[in-house]
C-alpha positions as a printed Julia matrix, in Angstrom:
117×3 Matrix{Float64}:
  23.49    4.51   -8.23
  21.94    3.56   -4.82
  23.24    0.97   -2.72
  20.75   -1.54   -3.98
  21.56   -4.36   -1.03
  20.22   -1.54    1.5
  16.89   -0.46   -0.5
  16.29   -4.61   -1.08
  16.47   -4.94    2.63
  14.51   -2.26    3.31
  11.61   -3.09    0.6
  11.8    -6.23    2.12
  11.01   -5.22    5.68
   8.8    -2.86    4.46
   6.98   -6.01    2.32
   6.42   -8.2     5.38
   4.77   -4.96    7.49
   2.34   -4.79    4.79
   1.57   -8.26    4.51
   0.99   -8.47    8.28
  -1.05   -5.33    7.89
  -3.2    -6.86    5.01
  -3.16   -9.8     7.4
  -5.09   -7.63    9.98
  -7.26   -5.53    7.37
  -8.45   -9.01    6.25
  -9.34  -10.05    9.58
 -10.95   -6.98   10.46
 -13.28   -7.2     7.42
 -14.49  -10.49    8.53
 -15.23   -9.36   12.06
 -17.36   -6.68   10.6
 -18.59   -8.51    8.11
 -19.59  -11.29   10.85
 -21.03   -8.61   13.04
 -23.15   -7.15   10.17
 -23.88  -10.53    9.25
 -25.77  -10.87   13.1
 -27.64   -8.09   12.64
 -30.88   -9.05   11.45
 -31.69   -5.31   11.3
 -31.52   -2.94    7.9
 -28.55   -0.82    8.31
 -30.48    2.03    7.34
 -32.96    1.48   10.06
 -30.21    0.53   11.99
 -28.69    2.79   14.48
 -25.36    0.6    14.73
 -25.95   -0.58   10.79
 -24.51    2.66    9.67
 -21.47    2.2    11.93
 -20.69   -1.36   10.97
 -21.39    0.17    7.28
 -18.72    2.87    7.61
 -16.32    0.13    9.49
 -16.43   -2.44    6.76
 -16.01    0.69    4.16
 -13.07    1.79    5.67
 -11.52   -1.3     6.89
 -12.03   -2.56    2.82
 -10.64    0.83    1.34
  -7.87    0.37    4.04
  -7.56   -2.95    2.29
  -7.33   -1.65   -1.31
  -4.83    0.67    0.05
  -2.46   -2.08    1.51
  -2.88   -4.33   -1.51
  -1.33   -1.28   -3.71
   1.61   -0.52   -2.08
   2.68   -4.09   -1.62
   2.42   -4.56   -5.8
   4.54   -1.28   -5.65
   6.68   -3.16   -3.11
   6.91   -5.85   -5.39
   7.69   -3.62   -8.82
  10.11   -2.34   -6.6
  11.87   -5.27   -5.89
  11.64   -6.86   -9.92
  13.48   -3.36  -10.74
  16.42   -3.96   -8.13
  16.52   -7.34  -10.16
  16.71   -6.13  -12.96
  18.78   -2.98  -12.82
  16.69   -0.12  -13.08
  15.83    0.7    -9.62
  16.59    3.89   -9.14
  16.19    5.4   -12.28
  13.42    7.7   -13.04
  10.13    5.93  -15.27
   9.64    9.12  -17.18
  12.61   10.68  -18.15
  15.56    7.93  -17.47
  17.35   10.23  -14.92
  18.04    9.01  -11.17
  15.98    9.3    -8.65
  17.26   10.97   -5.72
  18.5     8.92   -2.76
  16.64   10.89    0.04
  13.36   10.25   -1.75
  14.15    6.6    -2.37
  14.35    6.57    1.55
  11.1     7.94    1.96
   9.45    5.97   -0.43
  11.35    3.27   -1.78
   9.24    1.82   -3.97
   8.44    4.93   -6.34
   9.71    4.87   -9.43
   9.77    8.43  -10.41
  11.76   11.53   -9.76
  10.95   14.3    -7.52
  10.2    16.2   -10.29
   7.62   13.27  -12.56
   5.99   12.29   -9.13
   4.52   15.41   -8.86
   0.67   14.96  -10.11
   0.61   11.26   -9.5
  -0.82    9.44   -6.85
């Protein structure tokens, strides 16, 4: 059984990086969004439209990305409370400690994980 009061902190800290990284991925979205908003050229015509294109695509996938992990943060966190953190989704067994270091929110074994996202 892992020492759940460490992997709570952790998730935690780990929860309030993302948020503050969503923070910026939301700001960055509207600065490109402003910017492409200014342009009162096509961004297919455009020489800077496909940039500011590409730039609002990424910065929104980015976005997606972020948004993800922090409901995996938060599954995470509801299975520390109620007392099957740890244990593998799949097959029941545990999950290994090392990999709940490295990613603390999965909840799968080395072994299920492989094949997923």
């Amino acid at each position: 059984m892992p020492d759940v009061d460490r992997f709570r902190a952790l998730l935690l800290a780990v929860r309030g990086e993302t948020l503050a990284l969503i923070a910026g991925q939301r700001g960055a979205i509207a600065s490109v969004s402003e910017a492409r908003r200014d342009s009162n050229v096509d961004d297919e015509h455009d020489p800077e439209g496909s940039t500011i294109a590409f730039e609002l695509s990424q910065a929104t996938t980015l976005a997606k990305g972020s948004a993800s992990r922090l409901e995996e943060i938060d599954a995470a966190l509801a299975r520390i409370e109620d007392g099957s953190y740890g244990v593998c989704a799949v097959c029941g067994g545990p999950i290994a400690e090392g990999r709940l270091e490295a990613r603390p929110w999965t909840p799968y074994c080395i072994e299920h994980a492989r094949g997923r996202a």
